[in-house]
CSV table of N, CA, C and O in Angstrom, one decimal:
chain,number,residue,atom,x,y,z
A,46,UNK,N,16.2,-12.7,-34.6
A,46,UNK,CA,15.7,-14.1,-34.6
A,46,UNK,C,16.8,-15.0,-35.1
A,46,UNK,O,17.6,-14.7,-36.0
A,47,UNK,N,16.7,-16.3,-34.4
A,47,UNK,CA,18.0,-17.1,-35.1
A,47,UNK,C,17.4,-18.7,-35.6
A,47,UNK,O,16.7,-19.6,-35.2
A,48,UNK,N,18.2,-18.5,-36.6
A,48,UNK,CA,17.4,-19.5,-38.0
A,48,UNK,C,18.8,-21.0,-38.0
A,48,UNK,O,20.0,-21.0,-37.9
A,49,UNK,N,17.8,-21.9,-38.1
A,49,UNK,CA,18.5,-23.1,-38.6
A,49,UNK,C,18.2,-23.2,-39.9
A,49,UNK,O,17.1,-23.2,-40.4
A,50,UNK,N,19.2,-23.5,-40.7
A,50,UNK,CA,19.6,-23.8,-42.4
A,50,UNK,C,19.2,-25.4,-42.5
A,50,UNK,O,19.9,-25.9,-41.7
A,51,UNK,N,18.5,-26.3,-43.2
A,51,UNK,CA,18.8,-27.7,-43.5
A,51,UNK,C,19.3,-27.2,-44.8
A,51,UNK,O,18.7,-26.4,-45.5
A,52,UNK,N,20.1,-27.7,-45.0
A,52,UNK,CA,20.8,-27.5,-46.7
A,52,UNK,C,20.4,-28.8,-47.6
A,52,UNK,O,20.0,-28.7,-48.7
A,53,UNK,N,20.6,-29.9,-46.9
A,53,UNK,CA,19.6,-31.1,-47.4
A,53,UNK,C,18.4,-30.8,-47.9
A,53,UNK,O,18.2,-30.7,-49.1
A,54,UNK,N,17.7,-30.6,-47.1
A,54,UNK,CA,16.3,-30.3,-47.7
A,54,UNK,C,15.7,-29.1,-47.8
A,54,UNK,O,14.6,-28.8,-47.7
A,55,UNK,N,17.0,-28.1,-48.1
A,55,UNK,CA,16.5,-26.5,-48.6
A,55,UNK,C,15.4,-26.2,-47.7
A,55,UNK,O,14.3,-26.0,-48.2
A,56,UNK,N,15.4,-26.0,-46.5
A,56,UNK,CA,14.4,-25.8,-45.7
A,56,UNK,C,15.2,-24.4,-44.2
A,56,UNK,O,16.3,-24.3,-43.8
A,57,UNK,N,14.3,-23.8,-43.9
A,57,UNK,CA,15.1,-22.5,-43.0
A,57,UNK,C,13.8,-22.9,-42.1
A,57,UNK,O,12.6,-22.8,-42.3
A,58,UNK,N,14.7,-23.4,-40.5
A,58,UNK,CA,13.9,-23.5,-39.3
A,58,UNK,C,13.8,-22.2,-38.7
A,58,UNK,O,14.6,-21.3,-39.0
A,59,UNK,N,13.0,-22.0,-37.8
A,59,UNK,CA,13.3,-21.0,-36.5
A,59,UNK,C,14.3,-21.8,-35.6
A,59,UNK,O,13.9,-22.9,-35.4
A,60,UNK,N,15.4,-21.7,-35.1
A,60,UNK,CA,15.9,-22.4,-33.9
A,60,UNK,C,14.7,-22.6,-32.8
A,60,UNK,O,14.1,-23.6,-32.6
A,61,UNK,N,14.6,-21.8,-32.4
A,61,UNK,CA,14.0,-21.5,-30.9
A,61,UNK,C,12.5,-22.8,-31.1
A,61,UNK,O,12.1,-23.2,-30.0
A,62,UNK,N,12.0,-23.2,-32.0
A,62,UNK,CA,10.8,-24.0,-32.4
A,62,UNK,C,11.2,-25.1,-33.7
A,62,UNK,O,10.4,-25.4,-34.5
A,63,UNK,N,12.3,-25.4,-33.6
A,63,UNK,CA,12.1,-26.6,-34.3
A,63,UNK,C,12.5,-27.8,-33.5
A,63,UNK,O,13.3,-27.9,-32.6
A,64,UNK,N,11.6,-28.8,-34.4
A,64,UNK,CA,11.4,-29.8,-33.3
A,64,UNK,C,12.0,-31.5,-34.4
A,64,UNK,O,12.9,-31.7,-35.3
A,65,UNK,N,11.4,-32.1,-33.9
A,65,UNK,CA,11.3,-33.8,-34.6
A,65,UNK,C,10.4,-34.0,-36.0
A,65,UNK,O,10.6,-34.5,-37.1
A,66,UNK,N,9.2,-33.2,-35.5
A,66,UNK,CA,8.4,-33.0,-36.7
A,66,UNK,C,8.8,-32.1,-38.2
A,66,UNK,O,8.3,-32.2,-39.3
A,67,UNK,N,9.9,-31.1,-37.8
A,67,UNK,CA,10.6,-30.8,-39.0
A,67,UNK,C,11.3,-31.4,-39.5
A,67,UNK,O,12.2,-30.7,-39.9
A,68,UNK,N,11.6,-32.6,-39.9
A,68,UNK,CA,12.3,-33.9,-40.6
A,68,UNK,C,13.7,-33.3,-40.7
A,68,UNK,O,13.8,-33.1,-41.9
A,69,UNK,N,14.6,-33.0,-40.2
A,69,UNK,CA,15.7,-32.5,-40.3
A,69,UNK,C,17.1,-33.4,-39.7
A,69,UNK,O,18.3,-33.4,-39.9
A,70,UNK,N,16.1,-34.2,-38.7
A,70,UNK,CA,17.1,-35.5,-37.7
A,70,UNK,C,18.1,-36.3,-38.8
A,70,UNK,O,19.2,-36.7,-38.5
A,71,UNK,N,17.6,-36.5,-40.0
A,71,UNK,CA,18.3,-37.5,-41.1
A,71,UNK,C,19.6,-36.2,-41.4
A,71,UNK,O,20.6,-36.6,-40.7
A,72,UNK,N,19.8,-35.2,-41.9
A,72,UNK,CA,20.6,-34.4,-41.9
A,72,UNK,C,22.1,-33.7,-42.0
A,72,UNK,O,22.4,-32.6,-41.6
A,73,UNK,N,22.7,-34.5,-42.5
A,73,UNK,CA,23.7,-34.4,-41.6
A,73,UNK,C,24.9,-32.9,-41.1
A,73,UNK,O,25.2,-31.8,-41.6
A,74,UNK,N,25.0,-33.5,-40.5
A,74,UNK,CA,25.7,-31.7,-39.4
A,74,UNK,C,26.4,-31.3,-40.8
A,74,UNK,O,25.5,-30.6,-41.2
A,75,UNK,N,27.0,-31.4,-41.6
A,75,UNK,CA,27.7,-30.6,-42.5
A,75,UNK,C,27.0,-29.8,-42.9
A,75,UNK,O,27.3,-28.7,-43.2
A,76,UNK,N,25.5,-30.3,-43.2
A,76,UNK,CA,24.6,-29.6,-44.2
A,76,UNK,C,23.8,-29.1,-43.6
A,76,UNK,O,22.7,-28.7,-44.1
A,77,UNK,N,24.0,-28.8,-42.4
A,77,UNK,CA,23.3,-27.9,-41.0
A,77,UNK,C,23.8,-26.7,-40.6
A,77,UNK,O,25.0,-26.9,-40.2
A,78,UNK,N,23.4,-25.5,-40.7
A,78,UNK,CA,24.0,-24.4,-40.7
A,78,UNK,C,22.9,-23.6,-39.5
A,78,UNK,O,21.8,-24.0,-39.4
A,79,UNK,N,23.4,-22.2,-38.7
A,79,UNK,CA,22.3,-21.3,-37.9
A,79,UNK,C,23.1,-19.9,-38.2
A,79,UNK,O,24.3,-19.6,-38.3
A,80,UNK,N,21.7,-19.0,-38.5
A,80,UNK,CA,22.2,-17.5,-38.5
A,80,UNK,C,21.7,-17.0,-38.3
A,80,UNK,O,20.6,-17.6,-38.0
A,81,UNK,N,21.8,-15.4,-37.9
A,81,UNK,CA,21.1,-14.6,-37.6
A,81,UNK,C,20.5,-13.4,-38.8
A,81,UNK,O,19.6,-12.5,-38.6
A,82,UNK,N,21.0,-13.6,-39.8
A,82,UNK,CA,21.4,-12.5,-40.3
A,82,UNK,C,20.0,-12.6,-41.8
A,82,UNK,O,19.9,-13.1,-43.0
A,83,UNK,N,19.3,-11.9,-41.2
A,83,UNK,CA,18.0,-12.0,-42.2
A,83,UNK,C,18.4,-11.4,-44.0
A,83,UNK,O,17.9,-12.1,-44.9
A,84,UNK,N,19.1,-10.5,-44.4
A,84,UNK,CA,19.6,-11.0,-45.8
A,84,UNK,C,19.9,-12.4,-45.9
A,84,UNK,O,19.0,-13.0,-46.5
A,85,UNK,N,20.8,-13.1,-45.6
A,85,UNK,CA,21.0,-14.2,-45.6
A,85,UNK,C,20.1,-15.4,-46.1
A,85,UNK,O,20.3,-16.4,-46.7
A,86,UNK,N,18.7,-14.9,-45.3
A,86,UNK,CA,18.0,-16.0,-45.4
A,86,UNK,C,16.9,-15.2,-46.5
A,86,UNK,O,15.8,-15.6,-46.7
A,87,UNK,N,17.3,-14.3,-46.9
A,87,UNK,CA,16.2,-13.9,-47.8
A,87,UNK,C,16.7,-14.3,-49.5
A,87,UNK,O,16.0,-14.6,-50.4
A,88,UNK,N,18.1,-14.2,-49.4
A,88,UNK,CA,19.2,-14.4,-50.5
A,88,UNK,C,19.0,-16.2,-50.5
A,88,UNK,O,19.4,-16.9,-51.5
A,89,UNK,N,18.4,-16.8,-49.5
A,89,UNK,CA,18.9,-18.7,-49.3
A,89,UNK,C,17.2,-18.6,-50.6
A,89,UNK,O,17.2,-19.0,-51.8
A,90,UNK,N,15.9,-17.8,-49.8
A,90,UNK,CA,14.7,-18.0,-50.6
A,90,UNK,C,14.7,-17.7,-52.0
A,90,UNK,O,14.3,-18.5,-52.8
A,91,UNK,N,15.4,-16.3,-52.2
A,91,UNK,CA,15.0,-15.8,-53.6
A,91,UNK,C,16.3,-16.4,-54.6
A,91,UNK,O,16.1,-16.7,-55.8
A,92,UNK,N,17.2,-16.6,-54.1
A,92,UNK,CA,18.2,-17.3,-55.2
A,92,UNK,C,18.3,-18.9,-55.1
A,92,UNK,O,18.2,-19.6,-56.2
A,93,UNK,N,18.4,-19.5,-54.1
A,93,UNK,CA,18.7,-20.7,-54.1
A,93,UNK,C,17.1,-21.8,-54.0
A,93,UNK,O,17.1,-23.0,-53.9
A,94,UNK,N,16.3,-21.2,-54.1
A,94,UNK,CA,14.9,-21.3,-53.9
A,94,UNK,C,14.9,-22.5,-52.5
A,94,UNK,O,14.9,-23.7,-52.6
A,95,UNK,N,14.7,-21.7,-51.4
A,95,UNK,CA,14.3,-22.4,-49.9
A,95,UNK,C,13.5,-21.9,-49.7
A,95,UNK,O,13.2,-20.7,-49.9
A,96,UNK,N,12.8,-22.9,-49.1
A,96,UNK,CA,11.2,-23.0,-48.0
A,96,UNK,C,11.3,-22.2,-46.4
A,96,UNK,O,12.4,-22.2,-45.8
A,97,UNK,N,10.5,-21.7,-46.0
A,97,UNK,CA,10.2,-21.8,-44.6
A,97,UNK,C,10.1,-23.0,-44.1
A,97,UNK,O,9.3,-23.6,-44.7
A,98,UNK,N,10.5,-23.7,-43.2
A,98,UNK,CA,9.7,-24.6,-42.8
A,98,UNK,C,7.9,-24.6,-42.3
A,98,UNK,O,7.5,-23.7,-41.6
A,99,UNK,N,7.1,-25.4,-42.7
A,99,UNK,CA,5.7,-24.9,-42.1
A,99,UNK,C,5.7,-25.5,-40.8
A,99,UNK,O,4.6,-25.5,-40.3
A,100,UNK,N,6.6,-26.2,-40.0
A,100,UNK,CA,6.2,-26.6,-39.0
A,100,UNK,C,6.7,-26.0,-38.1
A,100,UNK,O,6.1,-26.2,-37.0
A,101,UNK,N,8.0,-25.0,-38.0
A,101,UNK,CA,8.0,-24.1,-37.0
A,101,UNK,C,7.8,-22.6,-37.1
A,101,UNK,O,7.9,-21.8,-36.1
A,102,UNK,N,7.6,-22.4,-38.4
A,102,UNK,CA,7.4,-21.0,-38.9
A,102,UNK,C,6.1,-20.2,-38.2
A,102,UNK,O,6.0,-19.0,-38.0
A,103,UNK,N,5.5,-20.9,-37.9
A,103,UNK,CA,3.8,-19.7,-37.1
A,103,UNK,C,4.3,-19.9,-36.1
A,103,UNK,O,3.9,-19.0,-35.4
A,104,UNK,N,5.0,-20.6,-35.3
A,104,UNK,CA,5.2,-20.9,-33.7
A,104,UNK,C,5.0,-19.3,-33.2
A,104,UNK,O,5.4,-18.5,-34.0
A,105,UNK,N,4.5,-18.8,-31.9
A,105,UNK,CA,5.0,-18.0,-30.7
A,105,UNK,C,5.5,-18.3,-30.3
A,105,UNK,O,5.9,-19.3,-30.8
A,106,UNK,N,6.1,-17.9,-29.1
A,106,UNK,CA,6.5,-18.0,-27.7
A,106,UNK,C,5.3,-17.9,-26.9
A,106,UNK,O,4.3,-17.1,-27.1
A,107,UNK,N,5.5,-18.8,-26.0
A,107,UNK,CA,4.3,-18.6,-25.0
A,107,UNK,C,4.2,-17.8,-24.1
A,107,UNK,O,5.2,-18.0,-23.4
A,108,UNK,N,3.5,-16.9,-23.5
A,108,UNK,CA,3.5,-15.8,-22.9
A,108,UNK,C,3.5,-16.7,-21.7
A,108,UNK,O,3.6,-18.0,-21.8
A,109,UNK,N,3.4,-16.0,-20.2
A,109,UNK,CA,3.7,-16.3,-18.9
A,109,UNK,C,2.0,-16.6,-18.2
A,109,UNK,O,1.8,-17.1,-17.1
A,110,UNK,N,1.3,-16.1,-18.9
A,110,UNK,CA,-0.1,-16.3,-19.0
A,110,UNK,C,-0.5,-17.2,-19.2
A,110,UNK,O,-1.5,-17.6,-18.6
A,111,UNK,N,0.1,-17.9,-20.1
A,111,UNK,CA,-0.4,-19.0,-20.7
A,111,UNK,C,0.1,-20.2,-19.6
A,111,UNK,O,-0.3,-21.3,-20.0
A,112,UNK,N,0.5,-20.2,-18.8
A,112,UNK,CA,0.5,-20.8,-18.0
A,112,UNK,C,-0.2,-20.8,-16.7
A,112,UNK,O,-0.1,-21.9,-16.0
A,113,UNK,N,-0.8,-19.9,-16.3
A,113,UNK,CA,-1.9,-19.5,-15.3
A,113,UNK,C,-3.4,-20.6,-15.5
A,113,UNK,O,-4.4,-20.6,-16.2
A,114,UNK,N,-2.7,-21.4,-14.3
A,114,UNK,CA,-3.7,-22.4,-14.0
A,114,UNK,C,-5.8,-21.5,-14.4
A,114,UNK,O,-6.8,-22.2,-14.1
């Protein structure tokens, strides 16, 4: 899974589901980071104390079903 970092606001997006509604647009690219690498983002929570984001963290993917009129 691949993660967007806001380092501004200590916050770990999903890439694939973050949107406008994750406040992250103010941001700036320095303090914007993406990884894959789940230590990483476990080491960002437990030492540097970061959030999930709640607004893209439950997202799915939408199955192919889900489009079936």
């Amino acid at each position: 899974m691949s993660y967007f970092i806001d380092h501004k606001h200590k916050l770990i997006h999903r890439k694939l589901f973050a949107k406008d509604r994750c406040g992250f647009i103010g941001t700036p690219v320095d303090l914007r980071e993406f990884t894959n690498s789940l230590e990483y983002i476990s080491e960002l929570q437990e030492e540097k104390y970061y959030s999930k984001c709640p607004h893209c963290q439950g997202m799915k993917p939408a199955s192919k079903d889900s489009f079936i009129d």
